[in-house]
Amino acid sequence: MSQVVVVSVLAPLPKPLHYLVPESLVDTVLVGCRVRVPLGRRFAVGVVLENLDIDDVAKLKPVAEILDSMPLLQFDLLTFIRRASAYYAFPLGLALKTALPAGLGSLTAAPKVKHVRVYSRTSTQLTVRGSAQKQILQWIEARGPICLDELRQQFPTPYVVLQRLEALDLIRCEQQESQRDPFVGIEAVADQDWSLNEEQAEAVEQISLAVTDDQFKPFLLHGVTGSGKTEVYLQSIRTVLAGEKQALVLVPEIALTPQLVGRFRSRFEQQHVRVGVLHSGMSAAERFDMWRAIVRNEVDIVIGARSAVFAPLARLGIIVVDEEHDDSYKQSEGFRYQGRDLALMRGQMEGVPVVLGSATPSLGSWQRSQQQLLSPLSLTERVGKRPLPEVTLVDMKNAEVEGGLSEELRDAITATLEQQQQCLLLLNRRGYSPFLLCGDCGASYRCPNCEITLTWHRKVGQLRCHYCDYHQPPADECPQCGGAAMDPEGMGTERLAEELQLLYPEARIERMDRDTTSAKNAQQVLVGRMEQRDVDILVGTQMIAKGHDFAGVTLVGVVDTDAALNFPDFRSAERSFSLLAQVAGRAGRAELPGRVVVQTYSVDNPVLQCAIDHDYLRFAKQELPLRQLLFYPPFGYLVNLVLSGLDRYEVERAAELLVGALGLQAKICGDIEVLGPAPCPLFRLRNRYRMQILLKAQQRTALRRLLLYAPQWKSDLGVRLTLVVDVDPVDMM
Ligand code: ADP
Ligand code: ZN
C-alpha cells in the first residue's frame, strides 16, 4: 500500500488527479494544503482533496512539494466550494483558485509569509545598568510581547540593546507571522450600542434565537433606508460571540462602506473581539495574511466583499449579507458565482442562520420571503421616526435646462447651499461625455476592439473604451470628413461637475466615480471629506447611492433616469427602482428633513411612481406578475451561454451547432427552452465576436441535469472558441 493524494490542480481541468506521496512527505500532506505537482512537462499548484491508500501506483507521478504548513481550507469549506463549483458548472480547480487569496494559485507570484521579531520578558530577575537598557526593559514589561517595529517607534536604535538584554536572558525573542495592517485608511468611529426600537428588538430577538438554536435559518430583513439595519446586525452578532462562534458579514464593496467597518471595529475591538476584513482593495500579501490569521483562529468577525463568502472560518455562527440586492455580489467573469446565493448555500451546509438585509430586496428574495422560504423581518420606520425624504419628479420635456439641470433642481441646490447643507447628485455615467460628434458628417469615434463608441475624458485628454483598455487622443479634425474638431455630446460626471462649478462658483464640488477613486484609499478620503463637510456638492455614479450615512446631506438630485429605465434587460425596472430608492435614502438621515429631485422624460413611468412614494411593496406587486408571465426569475431559472472567438463565421456556425446538440440534450433533461442563438447585445467585445444562447426552465433540476454536459460542449468547441456558462446571469450584455 502506498499513500496517494487526490489533488485538484488550480487549472481548468475537468477532474482532480491522483499523485503519489513520496516517503519523505508521508503524514505531512494534509487535506486542504496546497502542493506543487507535475502536470505535463511543467509544475502546477493544486489543493489536496483527499488522502488514499492504494496498491497500484505504478503510473502515478509524485507530489513535488508541500506549499503550506497548515491546511488553508478545512474539510467543510472544501465541500462547500465543491458544491459551488458543481452548481455553476465551473471547473473545481479554478473555483478553488478564486476562493483562495489572490496569487496562491501561481508558483512564482505567490505572496510569502512575512515574519517579525517579537520580544517578551522572561522570568529572570537581574538589575541592569545602562539607562537605555532599563528603559527598554521597562517598556517591554509594561507592554507585554511587542514587535521590533513598535519598539523602533519609541527608541531610535533599539537593536543592540535588545541583543544585550537577550544575552542576559532578560527578554526572549520569537519569530512570529506578521500581519500587514488591512485597516489603513479605515478609522474606528465613536459608536455605542443603541437601545433598540420595537421592530429592531424583534428582529434581533428572532435572529438571536436562530443563532442559539444552531440551525440554518434564512431571514430577509427588509428595512427602509436609515431604519437601523446595521444596528440589528451588530447586536445579533453579540449573541454569536457570546456562544464562542464567529460572524461573517458580506457587504457589496468594502471601499464604499468604510463607515460600516469603522462601526464594527469601534463597537467590538474594545472588548477584544478581533475584526478582520477581506476585500479586493487589499494587496495579495495582506489578503494572504488575513486568510492565515482566520485559519489560525485569530479572528472573530470577518467583514468582506463577495469573495469573503469563502473565508476559512471554522466556528461560523452567522452570515450577514448587507444590501443583498446589490449586483456586485455577482462575479461577472471567471467563476461567475453570486455571493448572496452562496452565503445561503454555506449557511445551509454549516447549519447557521443567514440574514439578508436591504431597503430594496431583490425580487427573488422578496418572493421567497412571501413564500416563507426566507423568514421576513421588517423595519418600517427610520430611526427616531425621521421622515423619508419627499421626492419630486421634474418633467424634462418642459424644463428650463442649464448645464443639464432643470430650474427646480438648480433652485433646490441653491437653497441647500444657503442652509450650509450638502447635495448628492447622481449621474450614472462617468467621463466628460459619452462621445464626441462631428457636426458636419455625424461621425463619432468607435473602439476598434469593441462595438461601442469611445467616451470622452476631457481632463486626461483621452477617448476611452469602457469595456477594454483601448484609448486614444482625439484628432484636430474629424477623421471621417476632415471637418472641424468634434464636439462633446451628452453629459457624464466630469462634465456635470464642471457645469456645476460654473453655476455655483463658491461651492466645493467633488466627483466620486471609478475614475476618481481608482487610487488606493481615494474612496475613503472622499468619504472622510464628505463627513467633515469639506464638500458641498458630491457628483457621482451609483457609487454615491450605496450605504453611506452622511449627516449633512439634505438634497439628492437624480440627473438622468431614462437611460436606466430604458435599458433592454428584464431586470431594468428592478435596478432602476432600487437605485432611486437607495440614492433617495441618502437624504435627510440626521436632524433636517431631506428632499429628492428626480429629472426624467417619463414622468408617468410606474417604476418612478412607486419610487416617489418609497413604496417597495407596490413596486414588487406590480413587477412580479410581469416576470411570472414570461417565467423569468424568480419564477424560472436562466443560464446564459456565451460563445466567442476571433472569427465571426466560426462563432456563428459553432453557435448553430451547439443549439442543435442542446435541443436533443434538453429534451432528455426536462422542460427547458433553448432560445437563440442570437448576437450578444455587445456583439463584438475585446476583439471577439459573441453569440448567446439562453436556457430557460421552470425547474432548476432540469437545468442542472443539462449542465452536466457543459464540459463536453467546451471540449467539442476546440481551442479557438470560448464558451462561458453563466448560471443565474445578472448582466446579459
Ligand atoms: P440602515 O443600515 O438601515 O440604513 P443604519 O443602521 O446605518 O441604517 O442606521 C442609521 C443611523 O441610525 C446610524 O447612524 C445609527 O447609528 C443610528 N441608529 C440605529 N439604531 C438606532 C437606535 N435604536 N437609536 C438611535 N439611533 C440608532
Ligand atoms: Zn473596447
PDB file of C-alpha atoms in Angstrom, residues 265-473:
ATOM      1  CA  ARG A 265     -14.283  47.979  14.953  1.00  0.00           C
ATOM      2  CA  SER A 266     -15.204  50.590  17.499  1.00  0.00           C
ATOM      3  CA  ARG A 267     -18.105  48.549  18.792  1.00  0.00           C
ATOM      4  CA  PHE A 268     -16.192  45.324  19.280  1.00  0.00           C
ATOM      5  CA  GLU A 269     -12.479  45.895  19.461  1.00  0.00           C
ATOM      6  CA  GLN A 270     -12.567  47.447  22.929  1.00  0.00           C
ATOM      7  CA  GLN A 271     -13.959  44.138  24.095  1.00  0.00           C
ATOM      8  CA  HIS A 272     -11.073  42.277  22.479  1.00  0.00           C
ATOM      9  CA  VAL A 273     -13.227  40.923  19.713  1.00  0.00           C
ATOM     10  CA  ARG A 274     -10.999  40.650  16.682  1.00  0.00           C
ATOM     11  CA  VAL A 275     -12.401  42.130  13.493  1.00  0.00           C
ATOM     12  CA  GLY A 276     -10.840  41.249  10.154  1.00  0.00           C
ATOM     13  CA  VAL A 277     -11.517  42.404   6.634  1.00  0.00           C
ATOM     14  CA  LEU A 278     -11.089  40.724   3.266  1.00  0.00           C
ATOM     15  CA  HIS A 279     -11.555  42.658   0.070  1.00  0.00           C
ATOM     16  CA  SER A 280     -10.070  43.410  -3.306  1.00  0.00           C
ATOM     17  CA  GLY A 281      -8.589  46.743  -2.210  1.00  0.00           C
ATOM     18  CA  MET A 282      -6.043  44.813  -0.128  1.00  0.00           C
ATOM     19  CA  SER A 283      -2.786  43.639  -1.634  1.00  0.00           C
ATOM     20  CA  ALA A 284      -2.314  39.938  -2.280  1.00  0.00           C
ATOM     21  CA  ALA A 285       0.044  39.793   0.691  1.00  0.00           C
ATOM     22  CA  GLU A 286      -2.461  41.476   3.001  1.00  0.00           C
ATOM     23  CA  ARG A 287      -5.174  39.067   1.974  1.00  0.00           C
ATOM     24  CA  PHE A 288      -2.868  36.119   2.449  1.00  0.00           C
ATOM     25  CA  ASP A 289      -2.022  37.307   5.980  1.00  0.00           C
ATOM     26  CA  MET A 290      -5.665  37.815   6.845  1.00  0.00           C
ATOM     27  CA  TRP A 291      -6.592  34.401   5.480  1.00  0.00           C
ATOM     28  CA  ARG A 292      -3.931  32.694   7.595  1.00  0.00           C
ATOM     29  CA  ALA A 293      -4.962  34.678  10.658  1.00  0.00           C
ATOM     30  CA  ILE A 294      -8.518  33.409  10.148  1.00  0.00           C
ATOM     31  CA  VAL A 295      -7.255  29.833   9.717  1.00  0.00           C
ATOM     32  CA  ARG A 296      -5.255  30.222  12.935  1.00  0.00           C
ATOM     33  CA  ASN A 297      -8.493  31.152  14.661  1.00  0.00           C
ATOM     34  CA  GLU A 298      -7.385  34.701  15.434  1.00  0.00           C
ATOM     35  CA  VAL A 299     -10.420  36.494  14.038  1.00  0.00           C
ATOM     36  CA  ASP A 300     -13.978  36.604  15.389  1.00  0.00           C
ATOM     37  CA  ILE A 301     -15.734  38.747  12.807  1.00  0.00           C
ATOM     38  CA  VAL A 302     -14.838  38.865   9.133  1.00  0.00           C
ATOM     39  CA  ILE A 303     -16.231  41.694   7.024  1.00  0.00           C
ATOM     40  CA  GLY A 304     -15.685  41.344   3.332  1.00  0.00           C
ATOM     41  CA  ALA A 305     -16.883  41.666  -0.207  1.00  0.00           C
ATOM     42  CA  ARG A 306     -18.378  38.733  -2.125  1.00  0.00           C
ATOM     43  CA  SER A 307     -15.240  36.560  -2.132  1.00  0.00           C
ATOM     44  CA  ALA A 308     -15.263  36.570   1.682  1.00  0.00           C
ATOM     45  CA  VAL A 309     -18.082  34.039   1.424  1.00  0.00           C
ATOM     46  CA  PHE A 310     -15.165  31.578   1.153  1.00  0.00           C
ATOM     47  CA  ALA A 311     -13.431  32.870   4.313  1.00  0.00           C
ATOM     48  CA  PRO A 312     -11.986  29.922   6.267  1.00  0.00           C
ATOM     49  CA  LEU A 313     -13.988  30.442   9.461  1.00  0.00           C
ATOM     50  CA  ALA A 314     -14.168  27.175  11.377  1.00  0.00           C
ATOM     51  CA  ARG A 315     -16.702  28.201  14.039  1.00  0.00           C
ATOM     52  CA  LEU A 316     -19.177  30.025  11.858  1.00  0.00           C
ATOM     53  CA  GLY A 317     -22.242  31.214  13.786  1.00  0.00           C
ATOM     54  CA  ILE A 318     -23.982  33.618  11.408  1.00  0.00           C
ATOM     55  CA  ILE A 319     -23.697  35.050   7.909  1.00  0.00           C
ATOM     56  CA  VAL A 320     -24.999  38.555   7.234  1.00  0.00           C
ATOM     57  CA  VAL A 321     -25.415  39.777   3.664  1.00  0.00           C
ATOM     58  CA  ASP A 322     -25.888  43.531   3.733  1.00  0.00           C
ATOM     59  CA  GLU A 323     -27.565  45.231   0.743  1.00  0.00           C
ATOM     60  CA  GLU A 324     -28.387  41.794  -0.592  1.00  0.00           C
ATOM     61  CA  HIS A 325     -29.963  43.236  -3.770  1.00  0.00           C
ATOM     62  CA  ASP A 326     -26.652  44.641  -4.942  1.00  0.00           C
ATOM     63  CA  ASP A 327     -25.472  43.355  -8.316  1.00  0.00           C
ATOM     64  CA  SER A 328     -21.858  43.432  -7.259  1.00  0.00           C
ATOM     65  CA  TYR A 329     -22.468  40.204  -5.336  1.00  0.00           C
ATOM     66  CA  LYS A 330     -22.401  38.547  -8.715  1.00  0.00           C
ATOM     67  CA  GLN A 331     -18.930  37.970 -10.101  1.00  0.00           C
ATOM     68  CA  SER A 332     -19.001  38.993 -13.735  1.00  0.00           C
ATOM     69  CA  GLU A 333     -16.094  36.987 -15.076  1.00  0.00           C
ATOM     70  CA  GLY A 334     -14.320  33.707 -14.463  1.00  0.00           C
ATOM     71  CA  PHE A 335     -16.152  31.903 -11.660  1.00  0.00           C
ATOM     72  CA  ARG A 336     -19.495  33.647 -12.048  1.00  0.00           C
ATOM     73  CA  TYR A 337     -20.906  32.993  -8.594  1.00  0.00           C
ATOM     74  CA  GLN A 338     -23.481  35.012  -6.700  1.00  0.00           C
ATOM     75  CA  GLY A 339     -22.088  35.792  -3.230  1.00  0.00           C
ATOM     76  CA  ARG A 340     -25.526  36.108  -1.644  1.00  0.00           C
ATOM     77  CA  ASP A 341     -26.739  32.809  -3.059  1.00  0.00           C
ATOM     78  CA  LEU A 342     -23.562  31.091  -1.951  1.00  0.00           C
ATOM     79  CA  ALA A 343     -23.991  32.596   1.521  1.00  0.00           C
ATOM     80  CA  LEU A 344     -27.331  30.808   1.692  1.00  0.00           C
ATOM     81  CA  MET A 345     -25.749  27.601   0.439  1.00  0.00           C
ATOM     82  CA  ARG A 346     -22.955  27.799   3.011  1.00  0.00           C
ATOM     83  CA  GLY A 347     -25.370  28.665   5.801  1.00  0.00           C
ATOM     84  CA  GLN A 348     -27.425  25.620   4.934  1.00  0.00           C
ATOM     85  CA  MET A 349     -24.401  23.336   4.788  1.00  0.00           C
ATOM     86  CA  GLU A 350     -22.964  24.586   8.072  1.00  0.00           C
ATOM     87  CA  GLY A 351     -26.301  24.921   9.832  1.00  0.00           C
ATOM     88  CA  VAL A 352     -26.170  28.607  10.707  1.00  0.00           C
ATOM     89  CA  PRO A 353     -28.625  31.482  10.251  1.00  0.00           C
ATOM     90  CA  VAL A 354     -28.185  33.774   7.265  1.00  0.00           C
ATOM     91  CA  VAL A 355     -29.526  37.325   7.374  1.00  0.00           C
ATOM     92  CA  LEU A 356     -30.120  39.110   4.070  1.00  0.00           C
ATOM     93  CA  GLY A 357     -30.694  42.819   4.588  1.00  0.00           C
ATOM     94  CA  SER A 358     -31.894  45.518   2.236  1.00  0.00           C
ATOM     95  CA  ALA A 359     -34.168  48.500   1.808  1.00  0.00           C
ATOM     96  CA  THR A 360     -34.913  47.273  -1.685  1.00  0.00           C
ATOM     97  CA  PRO A 361     -34.688  43.468  -1.629  1.00  0.00           C
ATOM     98  CA  SER A 362     -34.041  41.665  -4.884  1.00  0.00           C
ATOM     99  CA  LEU A 363     -37.364  40.458  -6.254  1.00  0.00           C
ATOM    100  CA  GLY A 364     -36.110  36.893  -5.880  1.00  0.00           C
ATOM    101  CA  SER A 365     -35.524  37.265  -2.163  1.00  0.00           C
ATOM    102  CA  TRP A 366     -38.771  39.160  -1.755  1.00  0.00           C
ATOM    103  CA  GLN A 367     -40.746  36.418  -3.479  1.00  0.00           C
ATOM    104  CA  ARG A 368     -39.087  33.780  -1.293  1.00  0.00           C
ATOM    105  CA  SER A 369     -39.927  35.745   1.837  1.00  0.00           C
ATOM    106  CA  GLN A 370     -43.568  35.912   0.727  1.00  0.00           C
ATOM    107  CA  GLN A 371     -43.500  32.124   0.471  1.00  0.00           C
ATOM    108  CA  GLN A 372     -41.855  31.929   3.912  1.00  0.00           C
ATOM    109  CA  LEU A 373     -38.754  30.340   2.392  1.00  0.00           C
ATOM    110  CA  LEU A 374     -36.967  33.285   3.978  1.00  0.00           C
ATOM    111  CA  SER A 375     -38.297  34.449   7.345  1.00  0.00           C
ATOM    112  CA  PRO A 376     -39.422  38.041   6.897  1.00  0.00           C
ATOM    113  CA  LEU A 377     -38.290  40.707   9.361  1.00  0.00           C
ATOM    114  CA  SER A 378     -39.139  44.315   8.764  1.00  0.00           C
ATOM    115  CA  LEU A 379     -38.159  47.774   9.886  1.00  0.00           C
ATOM    116  CA  THR A 380     -40.816  50.090   8.548  1.00  0.00           C
ATOM    117  CA  GLU A 381     -39.606  53.373  10.016  1.00  0.00           C
ATOM    118  CA  ARG A 382     -36.477  55.397  10.046  1.00  0.00           C
ATOM    119  CA  VAL A 383     -34.649  55.613  13.345  1.00  0.00           C
ATOM    120  CA  GLY A 384     -36.095  58.356  15.566  1.00  0.00           C
ATOM    121  CA  LYS A 385     -39.201  58.382  13.342  1.00  0.00           C
ATOM    122  CA  ARG A 386     -37.410  60.686  10.918  1.00  0.00           C
ATOM    123  CA  PRO A 387     -39.496  61.110   7.781  1.00  0.00           C
ATOM    124  CA  LEU A 388     -38.361  59.644   4.486  1.00  0.00           C
ATOM    125  CA  PRO A 389     -37.429  62.442   2.093  1.00  0.00           C
ATOM    126  CA  GLU A 390     -40.039  63.987  -0.171  1.00  0.00           C
ATOM    127  CA  VAL A 391     -39.471  63.037  -3.803  1.00  0.00           C
ATOM    128  CA  THR A 392     -40.405  65.334  -6.715  1.00  0.00           C
ATOM    129  CA  LEU A 393     -40.341  64.383 -10.369  1.00  0.00           C
ATOM    130  CA  VAL A 394     -39.315  67.061 -12.848  1.00  0.00           C
ATOM    131  CA  ASP A 395     -40.640  66.657 -16.374  1.00  0.00           C
ATOM    132  CA  MET A 396     -37.636  67.384 -18.564  1.00  0.00           C
ATOM    133  CA  LYS A 397     -39.822  67.798 -21.655  1.00  0.00           C
ATOM    134  CA  ASN A 398     -40.905  71.226 -20.436  1.00  0.00           C
ATOM    135  CA  ALA A 399     -37.994  72.070 -18.199  1.00  0.00           C
ATOM    136  CA  GLU A 400     -35.746  75.083 -18.481  1.00  0.00           C
ATOM    137  CA  VAL A 401     -32.387  73.359 -18.555  1.00  0.00           C
ATOM    138  CA  GLU A 402     -28.971  74.852 -17.848  1.00  0.00           C
ATOM    139  CA  GLY A 403     -25.858  72.716 -17.541  1.00  0.00           C
ATOM    140  CA  GLY A 404     -28.050  69.618 -17.648  1.00  0.00           C
ATOM    141  CA  LEU A 405     -30.027  70.803 -14.617  1.00  0.00           C
ATOM    142  CA  SER A 406     -33.668  71.873 -14.537  1.00  0.00           C
ATOM    143  CA  GLU A 407     -34.670  75.065 -12.807  1.00  0.00           C
ATOM    144  CA  GLU A 408     -36.243  73.071  -9.946  1.00  0.00           C
ATOM    145  CA  LEU A 409     -33.043  71.186  -9.295  1.00  0.00           C
ATOM    146  CA  ARG A 410     -30.914  74.338  -9.569  1.00  0.00           C
ATOM    147  CA  ASP A 411     -33.167  76.146  -7.073  1.00  0.00           C
ATOM    148  CA  ALA A 412     -33.047  73.223  -4.716  1.00  0.00           C
ATOM    149  CA  ILE A 413     -29.228  73.213  -4.870  1.00  0.00           C
ATOM    150  CA  THR A 414     -29.115  76.954  -4.201  1.00  0.00           C
ATOM    151  CA  ALA A 415     -31.385  76.573  -1.178  1.00  0.00           C
ATOM    152  CA  THR A 416     -29.349  73.665   0.182  1.00  0.00           C
ATOM    153  CA  LEU A 417     -26.082  75.552  -0.158  1.00  0.00           C
ATOM    154  CA  GLU A 418     -27.621  78.550   1.579  1.00  0.00           C
ATOM    155  CA  GLN A 419     -28.548  76.352   4.537  1.00  0.00           C
ATOM    156  CA  GLN A 420     -24.976  75.042   4.506  1.00  0.00           C
ATOM    157  CA  GLN A 421     -26.152  71.515   3.910  1.00  0.00           C
ATOM    158  CA  GLN A 422     -24.748  69.070   1.388  1.00  0.00           C
ATOM    159  CA  CYS A 423     -26.023  67.841  -2.012  1.00  0.00           C
ATOM    160  CA  LEU A 424     -25.573  64.489  -3.711  1.00  0.00           C
ATOM    161  CA  LEU A 425     -26.086  64.407  -7.474  1.00  0.00           C
ATOM    162  CA  LEU A 426     -26.407  61.060  -9.201  1.00  0.00           C
ATOM    163  CA  LEU A 427     -25.437  60.653 -12.836  1.00  0.00           C
ATOM    164  CA  ASN A 428     -24.665  57.091 -13.693  1.00  0.00           C
ATOM    165  CA  ARG A 429     -22.196  57.782 -16.471  1.00  0.00           C
ATOM    166  CA  ARG A 430     -18.543  58.623 -15.965  1.00  0.00           C
ATOM    167  CA  GLY A 431     -16.310  60.653 -18.234  1.00  0.00           C
ATOM    168  CA  TYR A 432     -16.952  64.058 -19.765  1.00  0.00           C
ATOM    169  CA  SER A 433     -19.354  62.973 -22.479  1.00  0.00           C
ATOM    170  CA  PRO A 434     -20.420  59.586 -23.850  1.00  0.00           C
ATOM    171  CA  PHE A 435     -18.999  60.539 -27.243  1.00  0.00           C
ATOM    172  CA  LEU A 436     -17.558  63.225 -29.478  1.00  0.00           C
ATOM    173  CA  LEU A 437     -19.672  64.013 -32.522  1.00  0.00           C
ATOM    174  CA  CYS A 438     -18.804  65.643 -35.831  1.00  0.00           C
ATOM    175  CA  GLY A 439     -21.234  68.494 -36.509  1.00  0.00           C
ATOM    176  CA  ASP A 440     -20.774  68.134 -40.268  1.00  0.00           C
ATOM    177  CA  CYS A 441     -20.962  64.415 -41.021  1.00  0.00           C
ATOM    178  CA  GLY A 442     -22.275  62.894 -37.764  1.00  0.00           C
ATOM    179  CA  ALA A 443     -19.229  60.649 -37.277  1.00  0.00           C
ATOM    180  CA  SER A 444     -18.013  59.633 -33.820  1.00  0.00           C
ATOM    181  CA  TYR A 445     -15.037  57.672 -32.528  1.00  0.00           C
ATOM    182  CA  ARG A 446     -15.519  53.956 -32.082  1.00  0.00           C
ATOM    183  CA  CYS A 447     -13.418  51.382 -30.268  1.00  0.00           C
ATOM    184  CA  PRO A 448     -11.503  49.250 -32.758  1.00  0.00           C
ATOM    185  CA  ASN A 449     -11.915  46.194 -30.466  1.00  0.00           C
ATOM    186  CA  CYS A 450     -15.500  46.571 -29.294  1.00  0.00           C
ATOM    187  CA  GLU A 451     -18.797  47.575 -30.789  1.00  0.00           C
ATOM    188  CA  ILE A 452     -19.053  50.744 -28.766  1.00  0.00           C
ATOM    189  CA  THR A 453     -18.383  54.483 -29.014  1.00  0.00           C
ATOM    190  CA  LEU A 454     -15.443  55.897 -27.111  1.00  0.00           C
ATOM    191  CA  THR A 455     -16.159  58.037 -24.064  1.00  0.00           C
ATOM    192  CA  TRP A 456     -14.513  61.451 -23.933  1.00  0.00           C
ATOM    193  CA  HIS A 457     -12.433  62.043 -20.800  1.00  0.00           C
ATOM    194  CA  ARG A 458     -11.507  65.659 -21.109  1.00  0.00           C
ATOM    195  CA  LYS A 459      -9.280  66.115 -18.085  1.00  0.00           C
ATOM    196  CA  VAL A 460      -6.838  63.468 -19.269  1.00  0.00           C
ATOM    197  CA  GLY A 461      -7.416  64.369 -22.920  1.00  0.00           C
ATOM    198  CA  GLN A 462      -8.300  60.804 -23.919  1.00  0.00           C
ATOM    199  CA  LEU A 463     -11.086  58.945 -25.633  1.00  0.00           C
ATOM    200  CA  ARG A 464     -11.581  55.706 -23.755  1.00  0.00           C
ATOM    201  CA  CYS A 465     -13.377  52.443 -24.238  1.00  0.00           C
ATOM    202  CA  HIS A 466     -15.203  51.461 -21.049  1.00  0.00           C
ATOM    203  CA  TYR A 467     -15.024  47.774 -21.969  1.00  0.00           C
ATOM    204  CA  CYS A 468     -11.403  47.223 -22.950  1.00  0.00           C
ATOM    205  CA  ASP A 469      -8.204  49.146 -22.330  1.00  0.00           C
ATOM    206  CA  TYR A 470      -8.297  50.983 -25.623  1.00  0.00           C
ATOM    207  CA  HIS A 471      -7.708  54.753 -25.517  1.00  0.00           C
ATOM    208  CA  GLN A 472      -6.538  57.424 -27.926  1.00  0.00           C
ATOM    209  CA  PRO A 473      -6.354  61.222 -28.059  1.00  0.00           C
TER     210      PRO A 473
END
